[in-house]
Amino acid sequence: MKHLLGIKNISKQEIIQILDTAKNFKEVLQRPIKKVPSLREVTIANVFFENSTRTRLSFELAEKRLSADVINFSSSSSSVKKGETLLDTVQNILAMKVDMIVMRHASVGAPHFLAKHINANIINAGDGTHEHPTQALLDCFSIQEKLGEIEGKKVAIIGDILHSRVALSDIFALQKLGAEVMICGPITLLPRYASALGVKIETDVMKALAWCDVANVLRIQLERQQIKYFPSLREYNLYFGIDKKMLDSLNKEIILMHPGPINRGVELSSDAADSHHSIILDQVENGVAVRMAILYLLAQSKNE
Amino acid sequence: MSFLFKNIEIIDKNSTFHQKKVHLYIDNQHKISGIYDVNENPIFLEDIIIKDFAGSCASVGWVDMYAQLGEPGFEYKETLETGAKSALKGGFTSICVMPNTNPIIQTKNQIQFIKNFTYQNPHIDLLPIASVTIDNLGKDLTEMIDLHYAGAVAFSDGDKTIENSDMIRKILLYLQKFDGLLMQKSEDVYLAKFGQMNEGETSTFLGLKGIPNLAEEIIIQRDLKILAYTKGKIHFHLISTAESVDLIREAKKQGLNVSCSMAAHQIAFTEEDLNDFDTYLKVNPPFRTKNDQLALIKGLLDDTIDVLVSAHTPQDSESKLLEFDMADFGAIGLETAFAVSNTFSTLSLEHLIDKMTTIPRKLLQLSSEKIEMGEKANLTFFNPNEKWVVKKENIVSKSNNSPFLNQELKGKVIGIYKNGWIE
């Protein structure tokens, strides 16, 4: 594997390899000295064209724990025509002898575009409304850790599916690992051709919760909606939000996930987010191990 | 200088020599002065250039009903000169020039600017399409009658859809004074907003915002309704969906004066080809599904779709070498339109040529032309069976945003004759 651009184009075996490697790194992270020398000769640039705190921190920590040299570039302004293009920016960074690019970008396909024109390894840290592969891998890792396996499990992804890169990557990853996936949300936030994804479609949150083993609740991202898709956050919370009472009313235990940051009181109430159902902080912890695994495996590919 | 083109098969339904192999003699006044059986061996005393084109065909010069040329304002993408060269290379001796320039083509002077080019370059007719609303904003009407007498062959906001239904009503009524033609691009701006490609399975997998078929069909349906009310005539350019074809087929059956075109590249690609985020395949209307494509081809065959056009939309590399959603829409097409149509459609050669000659001439009310003795020569020479590969270095357009780069196509233009031989 030279790049990690998305989950769609990687195999089940590659996913399993990443998850297995991550298990080892998670073990490393429990030690008093959390640092290993694996990427001592590697320089990595975290290039973020969109605001991000947690994903960037998680990558940076993963890189540092692998002893890589790290530089950060952030710019909220995306490339402007007739100005410095994405390709210019990245080529400038690469000219300083950088081996790997971790990129977040508001444009769908931006890392795929880069991959056609540059030589360095590229990790997609989120491209617009397309994919967020490292999030999907850490979600799979966390489910596996909690439930033992993913095969045969039922996962409901709840919220703004239309604008979510997490949803798409999660769907691809979970299906490859044998899970059944349902999407649930206001119908205006579900893709019209969602059935092509091979998922179940539901608009009633309670029914989705009753069906699933895992509920992955997405952040309602008003900032990524250029057009209004639902009337108000208040109404969203009333009819699509999840609270502890709903979870307790189920006659089974389900686990609750969220890619963060949570809008408390919108998609999740505080009592649900902080309940024993929630593995939200495990996801954050596992994120570092999974990203270490990906960085390590991509760096390996260079030596092959 | 006079010319003798030997062993040419005539493709011209209106000619008595249709599908016959002949030697074609064009005198130094550019008139067809001799059409000889291939067994004859005519002798000329004057200086004459003889070209043997055995295996090739000649038809009346081709007409393209949709090209963006960029001048004035976007000379870095295309100029009238490079656009004309591109057209001639593609076998077109007349092309409709859309008004989406900067400034917009909407005054007598600007019409004259386009026409002047033809005075200086008599091998090609640049047919100015005048903007129908001021600055293509859809708010105020341009001086259509005046523009008509100045030489505008039709009226359109080009790649912009006229959104306001009342404007459509006024335009369709007003144009009736001189039997003028409105060319409408059909895309509801609200339904298509921020759309990057066809809304469908592929866009779902790519997470790209889609442009639904509905966006096109709703405008066609609305405008046909208005047309039934106003009478007059309308031409929908660049239609792309199965239901658009159905709507127009039905309207024609009801006797409405409606015509339409499709971009030649639509028969070569579908939405699935966008999986690799190739910005050269980012066009508008977008490549649709196989089902739409089959319906378009059926529409071509039964003449619901009147003409095939190049949809020539040059973009400099800075507008294409970008993230997919940042890249501009459009593909060049003048140099490949015939070959693409010939390669991918199931039209007979005769039918295809009809859609590039007789039918557009009729829609645009241009003089009818045919290959007969005494007629002025306006001819396109082509070999329908010759295969060639589209190479960047051979493109004469100022831009090279062709979706067919490095692909093999069947059907090659050899040259044109219009006030002289150009090859």
XYZ file of C-alpha atoms in Angstrom:
727
model
C 0.000 0.000 0.000
C 1.549 3.277 -1.077
C -1.257 5.621 -0.067
C -4.304 5.479 2.115
C -6.736 7.502 0.039
C -9.922 5.793 1.083
C -11.456 2.545 2.233
C -13.322 1.903 -0.997
C -10.234 0.803 -2.852
C -8.452 -1.225 -0.199
C -8.994 -4.899 0.460
C -10.338 -6.728 3.494
C -6.864 -8.198 4.011
C -5.308 -4.744 4.105
C -7.874 -3.589 6.651
C -7.195 -6.615 8.833
C -3.458 -6.036 8.548
C -3.894 -2.451 9.725
C -6.115 -3.502 12.649
C -3.684 -6.238 13.696
C -0.740 -3.851 13.554
C -2.725 -1.311 15.550
C -3.229 -3.888 18.270
C 0.543 -4.061 18.731
C 0.856 -0.312 18.842
C -1.938 -0.042 21.358
C 0.093 -2.338 23.545
C 3.132 -0.087 23.048
C 1.059 2.889 24.150
C 0.378 1.227 27.497
C 4.088 1.143 28.320
C 5.809 3.805 30.406
C 7.943 4.739 27.374
C 5.481 5.136 24.572
C 7.975 5.913 21.858
C 9.397 3.506 19.270
C 12.098 4.301 16.700
C 10.287 2.859 13.655
C 10.040 6.056 11.574
C 13.270 7.699 12.662
C 14.293 8.538 9.079
C 10.868 9.676 7.975
C 9.619 13.242 7.697
C 5.895 13.752 7.678
C 3.928 16.876 6.839
C 0.448 17.285 8.251
C -1.227 19.490 5.688
C -4.612 20.674 6.856
C -6.709 22.856 4.582
C -9.676 22.568 6.884
C -9.964 23.225 10.577
C -9.301 20.201 12.698
C -8.060 19.776 16.205
C -8.492 16.157 17.199
C -7.545 14.458 13.954
C -4.456 16.615 13.612
C -3.408 16.051 17.240
C -3.986 12.344 16.882
C -1.832 12.161 13.757
C 0.864 14.323 15.257
C 1.035 12.197 18.363
C 1.112 9.005 16.307
C 3.942 10.401 14.204
C 5.939 11.512 17.228
C 5.468 8.195 19.008
C 6.988 6.589 15.921
C 9.941 9.040 16.129
C 9.184 10.702 12.812
C 10.080 14.318 12.112
C 6.880 16.278 11.890
C 5.920 19.566 10.308
C 2.485 21.125 10.304
C 0.841 23.280 7.718
C -2.616 24.693 8.235
C -4.585 26.951 6.004
C -8.314 27.324 6.097
C -8.382 28.971 2.697
C -8.575 26.390 -0.011
C -6.719 26.802 -3.244
C -7.756 29.727 -5.314
C -7.751 29.735 -9.051
C -4.904 31.752 -10.489
C -3.349 31.770 -7.036
C -1.228 29.132 -5.395
C -2.825 25.829 -6.209
C -2.956 22.770 -4.009
C -0.318 21.182 -6.187
C 1.984 24.204 -5.775
C 1.588 24.161 -2.016
C 2.296 20.479 -1.657
C 5.190 20.507 -4.106
C 6.757 23.308 -2.094
C 6.501 21.225 1.036
C 7.877 18.170 -0.731
C 10.820 20.184 -2.041
C 11.965 20.357 1.580
C 12.422 16.572 1.482
C 9.237 15.380 3.078
C 8.383 11.691 2.723
C 4.750 11.544 3.670
C 1.767 13.824 3.448
C -1.198 13.622 5.780
C -3.842 15.821 4.246
C -7.250 17.076 5.147
C -9.000 19.052 2.439
C -12.485 20.397 1.833
C -12.555 19.103 -1.737
C -13.726 15.619 -2.586
C -10.946 13.697 -4.283
C -8.186 16.175 -3.366
C -5.809 13.425 -2.124
C -6.592 11.305 -5.197
C -5.722 14.283 -7.357
C -2.445 14.726 -5.488
C -1.616 11.045 -5.786
C -1.639 11.387 -9.563
C 0.948 14.140 -9.480
C 3.337 13.541 -6.587
C 5.547 10.746 -5.380
C 5.255 10.915 -1.581
C 2.942 8.638 0.420
C -0.399 10.259 1.035
C -2.794 9.642 3.883
C -6.253 11.068 3.482
C -7.261 12.694 6.756
C -10.655 13.595 5.296
C -11.588 14.891 1.858
C -14.759 16.945 1.785
C -17.854 14.780 1.921
C -16.049 11.765 0.517
C -13.901 9.627 2.831
C -12.191 9.697 6.197
C -10.424 6.342 6.140
C -8.470 6.602 9.401
C -11.672 7.361 11.292
C -13.340 4.288 9.789
C -10.372 2.121 10.716
C -10.325 3.349 14.296
C -14.099 2.816 14.460
C -13.622 -0.778 13.303
C -10.783 -1.251 15.757
C -12.936 0.038 18.608
C -15.919 -2.150 17.697
C -13.675 -5.180 17.387
C -12.063 -4.427 20.710
C -15.424 -4.109 22.412
C -17.406 -6.860 20.693
C -14.642 -9.289 19.769
C -15.491 -9.330 16.096
C -17.235 -7.297 13.427
C -18.542 -10.085 11.219
C -22.309 -10.343 11.568
C -22.664 -7.281 13.773
C -25.321 -4.668 13.065
C -24.148 -1.077 12.939
C -26.479 1.896 12.594
C -24.965 5.160 11.434
C -27.224 7.964 12.538
C -27.273 11.605 11.463
C -26.187 13.647 8.461
C -25.192 10.856 6.104
C -25.267 13.045 3.010
C -22.430 15.304 4.127
C -20.477 12.769 6.135
C -17.137 11.396 5.065
C -17.157 9.239 8.175
C -20.379 7.544 7.113
C -19.073 6.604 3.692
C -15.745 5.257 4.948
C -17.465 3.433 7.812
C -19.918 1.795 5.426
C -17.126 0.571 3.143
C -14.986 -0.694 6.030
C -17.749 -2.351 8.037
C -19.177 -4.102 4.988
C -15.760 -5.400 3.998
C -15.416 -6.858 7.491
C -18.831 -8.509 7.261
C -21.040 -6.180 9.299
C -24.562 -5.162 8.358
C -24.980 -1.410 8.092
C -28.027 0.798 8.434
C -28.174 4.529 7.871
C -30.685 6.661 9.701
C -31.526 10.356 9.687
C -33.893 12.949 8.289
C -34.631 11.879 4.735
C -33.134 15.082 3.320
C -29.813 14.062 4.861
C -29.765 10.582 3.318
C -28.305 10.200 -0.186
C -30.994 9.546 -2.788
C -29.105 6.557 -4.151
C -28.129 5.222 -0.706
C -29.490 1.769 -1.519
C -26.636 1.407 -4.014
C -24.369 1.342 -0.977
C -26.022 -1.880 0.146
C -27.231 -0.425 3.439
C -30.579 -0.517 5.184
C -32.336 2.814 5.308
C -34.352 4.046 8.289
C -35.779 7.394 9.317
C -36.955 6.411 12.802
C -34.113 6.627 15.316
C -35.820 4.378 17.849
C -36.197 1.632 15.259
C -32.564 2.015 14.295
C -31.470 1.689 17.932
C -33.672 -1.375 18.436
C -32.098 -3.013 15.370
C -28.431 -2.382 15.987
C -25.576 -3.655 18.124
C -23.617 -0.473 17.576
C -24.964 3.044 17.084
C -22.488 5.402 15.482
C -23.926 8.864 15.902
C -22.583 11.559 13.605
C -22.067 15.190 14.317
C -24.652 17.432 12.756
C -22.497 19.685 10.659
C -24.367 22.812 9.900
C -21.161 24.373 8.625
C -20.831 21.838 5.832
C -24.403 22.305 4.658
C -24.456 25.004 2.040
C -28.228 24.718 1.802
C -30.765 24.112 4.578
C -31.668 20.465 4.878
C -33.786 20.571 8.014
C -35.637 23.314 9.871
C -33.797 23.670 13.171
C -31.411 22.057 15.624
C -34.260 22.053 18.143
C -36.437 19.911 15.914
C -33.476 17.721 15.021
C -32.816 17.061 18.675
C -36.466 16.322 19.380
C -36.908 13.779 16.608
C -33.407 12.500 15.787
C -31.421 13.119 18.952
C -30.493 10.256 21.291
C -30.659 10.350 25.082
C -29.996 7.835 27.852
C -33.677 7.092 28.350
C -33.876 5.785 24.803
C -30.815 3.589 25.310
C -32.148 2.257 28.615
C -35.505 1.414 27.098
C -33.884 -1.100 24.761
C -34.020 -4.658 25.997
C -30.365 -5.141 25.107
C -26.997 -3.509 25.481
C -25.752 -1.514 22.519
C -22.590 0.483 22.228
C -22.610 4.127 21.365
C -19.964 5.773 19.211
C -19.373 9.286 17.940
C -16.502 10.596 15.792
C -16.488 13.839 17.783
C -16.715 16.600 18.579
C -20.155 16.069 20.078
C -22.820 18.722 19.871
C -24.176 17.984 23.305
C -27.912 18.406 23.316
C -28.228 18.090 19.553
C -27.447 14.612 18.272
C -26.550 13.246 21.717
C -27.659 14.256 25.165
C -24.933 14.501 27.803
C -26.356 11.621 29.803
C -26.130 9.364 26.757
C -22.651 10.544 25.751
C -21.311 9.962 29.239
C -23.181 6.695 29.870
C -21.672 3.219 30.105
C -22.917 2.613 26.536
C -20.471 5.141 25.195
C -17.011 4.158 23.886
C -16.346 7.632 22.533
C -13.125 8.152 24.499
C -11.878 4.671 23.575
C -12.255 5.723 19.973
C -10.013 8.709 20.616
C -7.413 6.555 22.364
C -7.491 3.921 19.623
C -7.153 6.637 16.982
C -3.486 7.121 17.870
C -2.694 3.392 17.680
C -4.531 2.958 14.386
C -2.795 5.963 12.855
C 0.560 4.660 14.061
C -0.221 1.383 12.303
C -1.105 3.135 9.052
C 1.973 5.356 9.108
C 4.165 2.378 9.900
C 2.729 0.226 7.113
C 2.955 2.970 4.510
C 6.553 3.679 5.463
C 7.281 -0.038 5.092
C 5.922 0.006 1.568
C 8.626 2.483 0.644
C 11.331 0.030 1.629
C 9.845 -2.808 -0.360
C -6.410 27.836 -58.547
C -8.871 25.101 -59.403
C -9.097 21.669 -57.855
C -9.959 18.164 -58.925
C -10.867 15.808 -56.082
C -10.771 12.279 -57.431
C -12.635 9.150 -56.340
C -14.818 10.863 -53.749
C -18.055 9.370 -52.502
C -20.743 12.036 -52.175
C -22.792 11.919 -48.963
C -25.613 14.387 -49.540
C -29.223 13.298 -49.433
C -30.234 16.373 -51.435
C -27.877 15.655 -54.285
C -28.487 13.482 -57.318
C -24.972 12.170 -56.735
C -25.744 10.925 -53.219
C -23.669 7.851 -52.387
C -22.053 7.929 -55.824
C -18.321 7.916 -56.404
C -17.223 10.830 -58.553
C -14.402 13.160 -59.494
C -15.279 16.627 -58.257
C -13.994 19.669 -60.118
C -14.027 23.040 -58.399
C -13.109 26.022 -60.556
C -11.144 29.059 -59.493
C -14.375 30.879 -58.646
C -14.988 28.197 -55.986
C -17.901 26.735 -57.921
C -18.553 23.060 -58.481
C -18.138 23.025 -62.240
C -17.674 19.378 -62.937
C -18.929 16.150 -61.414
C -17.558 13.208 -63.337
C -18.078 9.499 -63.189
C -14.995 7.804 -61.778
C -14.427 6.060 -65.093
C -14.134 9.351 -66.892
C -10.796 11.020 -67.190
C -11.441 14.714 -67.658
C -8.655 16.826 -69.123
C -8.002 20.370 -67.939
C -5.858 22.898 -69.711
C -5.473 25.276 -66.789
C -3.248 24.846 -63.721
C -5.075 22.485 -61.454
C -4.371 20.742 -58.185
C -5.393 17.104 -58.291
C -6.080 15.178 -55.104
C -6.965 11.524 -55.115
C -9.082 10.729 -52.071
C -10.064 7.158 -52.880
C -11.983 5.684 -49.930
C -13.076 9.070 -48.672
C -16.309 11.016 -48.772
C -17.441 14.578 -49.279
C -20.513 16.249 -47.883
C -21.765 19.769 -47.573
C -19.673 21.660 -45.006
C -20.615 20.765 -41.448
C -22.405 23.067 -39.017
C -21.867 23.065 -35.259
C -24.676 24.498 -33.176
C -22.777 24.954 -29.908
C -19.278 26.255 -29.389
C -17.731 28.536 -26.776
C -14.795 30.470 -28.226
C -13.670 32.650 -25.354
C -13.015 35.866 -27.268
C -13.441 38.509 -26.047
C -12.449 38.086 -22.423
C -11.119 34.554 -22.203
C -8.409 34.666 -24.851
C -6.214 32.474 -22.667
C -8.679 29.638 -23.297
C -9.515 30.221 -26.950
C -9.559 32.994 -29.515
C -11.707 33.310 -32.602
C -8.632 32.378 -34.605
C -7.705 29.231 -32.655
C -11.375 28.283 -32.361
C -11.802 28.644 -36.122
C -8.704 26.520 -36.737
C -10.060 23.897 -34.391
C -13.419 23.942 -36.169
C -11.843 23.603 -39.617
C -9.693 20.750 -38.435
C -12.853 19.074 -37.219
C -14.570 19.567 -40.580
C -16.894 22.413 -39.577
C -17.287 25.288 -42.000
C -19.940 27.013 -39.878
C -20.121 27.170 -36.104
C -22.513 28.858 -33.723
C -20.566 31.000 -31.301
C -22.167 31.231 -27.873
C -22.403 34.651 -26.238
C -20.841 33.750 -22.856
C -17.823 35.955 -23.361
C -16.687 38.974 -21.407
C -18.256 41.291 -22.342
C -21.282 39.258 -23.351
C -22.225 39.292 -27.038
C -25.354 41.425 -26.876
C -24.887 44.500 -29.063
C -24.681 45.143 -32.793
C -21.003 45.956 -32.454
C -20.256 42.694 -30.769
C -22.161 40.764 -33.422
C -20.120 42.659 -36.007
C -16.913 41.728 -34.174
C -17.697 38.049 -34.701
C -18.823 38.547 -38.288
C -15.715 40.539 -39.165
C -13.681 37.459 -38.513
C -15.500 35.673 -41.316
C -14.885 38.577 -43.714
C -11.190 38.174 -43.082
C -11.253 34.381 -42.929
C -13.709 33.281 -45.574
C -13.075 29.569 -44.998
C -15.397 29.553 -42.028
C -18.671 31.127 -40.982
C -18.727 32.115 -37.352
C -22.440 32.384 -36.637
C -23.028 34.741 -33.729
C -25.598 33.714 -31.140
C -26.733 36.845 -29.350
C -27.434 36.932 -25.670
C -31.163 37.092 -25.082
C -30.938 38.779 -21.699
C -28.584 41.581 -20.788
C -25.307 40.247 -19.386
C -26.866 36.745 -19.343
C -28.488 37.735 -16.074
C -31.991 36.707 -17.056
C -33.462 40.024 -15.988
C -33.721 42.379 -18.961
C -34.167 41.616 -22.637
C -31.568 42.468 -25.249
C -32.573 44.302 -28.431
C -33.439 41.149 -30.290
C -34.832 42.638 -33.474
C -31.838 44.884 -33.911
C -29.467 42.034 -33.161
C -31.294 39.860 -35.665
C -30.802 42.403 -38.443
C -27.187 42.783 -37.384
C -26.670 39.095 -38.078
C -27.418 37.122 -34.929
C -28.585 33.715 -36.142
C -30.276 32.750 -32.872
C -30.682 33.889 -29.287
C -29.483 32.272 -26.121
C -27.903 32.854 -22.766
C -25.525 30.105 -23.850
C -24.480 27.956 -20.928
C -26.834 29.820 -18.587
C -30.435 28.804 -18.137
C -33.097 31.480 -18.273
C -34.755 30.801 -14.946
C -37.658 33.183 -14.976
C -40.715 31.673 -16.643
C -42.132 35.027 -17.538
C -38.913 35.915 -19.371
C -39.272 32.744 -21.423
C -42.842 33.695 -22.222
C -41.827 37.199 -23.336
C -38.882 35.966 -25.382
C -40.855 33.269 -27.184
C -43.531 35.808 -28.085
C -41.150 38.581 -29.058
C -39.003 36.413 -31.314
C -42.025 35.502 -33.427
C -41.781 38.857 -35.180
C -38.921 37.503 -37.258
C -39.340 33.774 -36.641
C -36.329 33.883 -34.331
C -34.961 30.903 -32.470
C -34.405 30.698 -28.714
C -31.722 28.244 -27.615
C -32.166 27.292 -23.990
C -29.778 25.438 -21.698
C -31.913 23.415 -19.314
C -30.715 23.262 -15.743
C -32.676 24.388 -12.727
C -30.117 26.357 -10.759
C -31.539 25.452 -7.379
C -31.757 21.729 -8.002
C -28.291 21.714 -9.540
C -26.628 24.012 -7.010
C -23.084 22.981 -6.069
C -23.527 19.855 -8.190
C -20.325 18.402 -9.610
C -21.499 15.374 -11.556
C -24.605 13.315 -12.232
C -26.625 12.510 -9.147
C -26.593 8.747 -9.066
C -24.842 5.714 -7.717
C -21.387 6.968 -8.652
C -21.849 10.335 -6.939
C -23.059 8.486 -3.842
C -19.882 6.418 -3.705
C -17.701 9.452 -4.371
C -19.467 11.721 -1.903
C -19.825 14.316 -4.629
C -22.844 16.561 -4.825
C -24.980 15.482 -7.718
C -26.878 17.248 -10.467
C -30.147 15.312 -10.726
C -31.811 14.539 -14.048
C -34.747 16.361 -12.547
C -32.863 19.680 -12.819
C -32.851 19.384 -16.605
C -36.264 17.851 -17.079
C -38.140 20.355 -14.977
C -36.930 23.246 -17.152
C -37.736 21.397 -20.376
C -41.178 20.509 -19.097
C -41.850 24.060 -17.996
C -40.589 25.637 -21.206
C -42.605 23.229 -23.357
C -45.673 24.223 -21.400
C -44.872 27.873 -22.054
C -44.203 27.119 -25.724
C -47.650 25.546 -26.033
C -49.037 28.781 -24.653
C -46.968 31.265 -26.661
C -46.291 29.330 -29.880
C -43.003 30.287 -31.526
C -40.048 27.935 -31.324
C -37.429 26.754 -28.921
C -34.251 24.712 -29.163
C -32.912 22.942 -26.071
C -29.196 22.550 -26.366
C -27.109 19.816 -24.782
C -29.878 17.615 -23.431
C -28.643 14.643 -21.435
C -31.389 12.569 -19.813
C -33.746 9.821 -20.917
C -36.798 11.692 -19.761
C -35.746 14.866 -21.580
C -35.803 12.814 -24.765
C -39.283 11.526 -23.909
C -40.592 15.008 -23.135
C -39.328 16.401 -26.413
C -40.509 13.412 -28.417
C -43.996 13.874 -26.988
C -43.958 17.629 -27.631
C -42.941 17.084 -31.239
C -45.805 14.632 -31.619
C -48.169 17.306 -30.371
C -46.893 19.604 -33.090
C -44.860 22.024 -30.982
C -41.985 23.683 -32.797
C -39.220 22.291 -30.622
C -35.775 20.996 -31.475
C -32.793 19.908 -29.447
C -29.173 18.914 -29.538
C -26.870 16.720 -27.533
C -23.143 16.904 -27.018
C -21.292 14.261 -29.028
C -19.233 13.268 -25.979
C -22.399 12.134 -24.166
C -22.467 8.979 -26.281
C -18.948 8.053 -25.247
C -19.013 8.362 -21.447
C -21.251 7.635 -18.481
C -21.096 8.676 -14.822
C -19.048 5.589 -13.983
C -16.117 7.023 -15.915
C -15.746 9.669 -13.205
C -14.590 7.223 -10.545
C -11.032 8.431 -10.975
C -11.880 12.141 -10.455
C -10.649 13.003 -13.961
C -11.474 16.696 -14.314
C -11.358 16.394 -18.111
C -14.572 14.401 -17.744
C -16.228 17.149 -15.744
C -18.748 18.553 -18.187
C -22.126 20.180 -17.955
C -24.622 18.654 -18.356
C -22.762 15.812 -16.689
C -22.264 12.323 -18.050
C -25.345 10.404 -16.989
C -26.135 6.712 -16.720
C -26.044 3.975 -19.330
C -29.840 4.116 -19.384
C -29.786 7.817 -20.264
C -27.135 7.205 -22.874
C -29.201 4.511 -24.579
C -32.226 6.807 -24.590
C -30.151 9.584 -26.146
C -28.975 7.268 -28.899
C -32.563 6.188 -29.519
C -33.515 9.861 -29.656
C -30.850 10.451 -32.285
C -32.101 7.556 -34.363
C -35.737 8.676 -34.412
C -34.734 12.341 -34.821
C -36.176 13.457 -31.508
C -32.653 14.763 -31.046
C -32.127 16.848 -34.155
C -28.433 17.520 -34.032
C -25.157 16.429 -32.476
C -22.929 19.269 -31.363
C -19.335 19.660 -30.298
C -20.246 21.462 -27.035
C -16.769 22.913 -27.476
C -15.828 24.457 -24.118
C -12.114 25.227 -23.919
C -10.506 25.446 -20.468
C -6.894 26.311 -19.791
C -4.934 23.827 -17.712
C -5.117 26.082 -14.635
C -8.885 25.591 -14.704
C -8.604 21.823 -14.918
C -5.453 20.845 -13.018
C -7.293 21.222 -9.729
C -9.299 19.378 -7.138
C -12.429 18.020 -8.834
C -14.887 20.442 -7.275
C -12.631 23.401 -7.991
C -12.163 22.527 -11.655
C -14.303 24.201 -14.302
C -16.839 22.337 -16.374
C -16.378 21.666 -20.070
C -14.496 19.805 -22.750
C -13.257 20.841 -26.152
C -15.023 19.013 -28.936
C -14.709 20.634 -32.350
C -11.818 18.432 -33.481
C -13.378 15.193 -32.295
C -17.170 15.675 -32.611
C -17.496 13.839 -35.914
C -15.132 11.015 -35.042
C -16.780 10.521 -31.661
C -20.254 10.434 -33.203
C -19.041 8.116 -35.919
C -17.275 5.827 -33.460
C -19.866 5.536 -30.711
C -23.311 6.144 -32.223
C -25.272 3.637 -34.235
C -26.381 6.261 -36.751
C -25.814 5.484 -40.413
C -23.236 7.746 -41.998
C -25.934 9.356 -44.117
C -28.055 10.095 -41.052
C -25.124 11.435 -39.046
C -24.103 13.764 -41.872
C -27.693 14.927 -42.147
C -27.551 15.922 -38.484
C -24.397 17.938 -39.139
C -25.526 19.594 -42.360
C -29.113 19.766 -43.557
C -30.836 19.703 -40.162
C -28.808 22.419 -38.410
C -28.956 24.594 -41.541
C -32.717 24.290 -41.467
C -32.988 25.033 -37.737
C -30.773 28.095 -38.120
C -32.505 29.176 -41.360
C -29.236 29.135 -43.283
C -29.354 28.818 -47.066
C -29.713 25.207 -48.100
C -26.662 23.827 -49.807
C -26.073 20.780 -51.912
C -23.419 19.181 -54.023
C -24.578 19.883 -57.578
C -23.184 21.445 -60.708
C -22.960 25.212 -60.482
C -23.281 25.365 -56.689
C -20.716 27.222 -54.639
C -18.397 24.726 -53.001
C -18.858 24.409 -49.256
C -17.556 20.938 -48.600
C -16.140 18.721 -45.915
C -13.919 15.810 -46.947
C -13.570 12.899 -44.576
C -12.706 9.257 -44.328
C -15.306 7.516 -42.142
C -13.156 4.407 -41.685
C -9.759 5.876 -40.908
C -8.678 5.357 -37.311
C -6.595 7.896 -35.461
C -5.465 8.596 -31.929
C -6.240 11.926 -30.252
C -2.875 13.391 -29.284
C -2.353 16.477 -27.199
C 0.361 17.748 -29.532
C -1.972 17.597 -32.530
C -4.753 19.666 -30.976
C -5.007 23.096 -32.587
C -7.447 24.547 -30.095
C -5.702 26.795 -27.594
C -6.865 24.455 -24.829
C -6.364 20.714 -24.677
C -9.132 19.657 -22.305
C -10.311 16.764 -24.420
C -11.736 13.728 -22.655
C -10.509 11.650 -25.598
C -6.765 12.198 -25.175
C -4.834 9.098 -26.243
C -8.009 7.336 -27.307
C -8.494 5.853 -30.733
C -11.429 7.154 -32.751
C -12.782 6.132 -36.123
C -13.445 8.753 -38.782
C -10.986 11.390 -39.862
C -11.505 14.739 -41.472
C -9.257 15.259 -44.482
C -10.031 18.868 -45.193
C -12.635 21.378 -46.190
C -13.304 23.479 -49.236
C -14.843 26.856 -48.673
C -13.380 29.729 -50.624
C -10.291 27.598 -50.918
C -8.880 24.278 -49.799
C -7.815 23.823 -46.186
C -6.344 20.592 -44.936
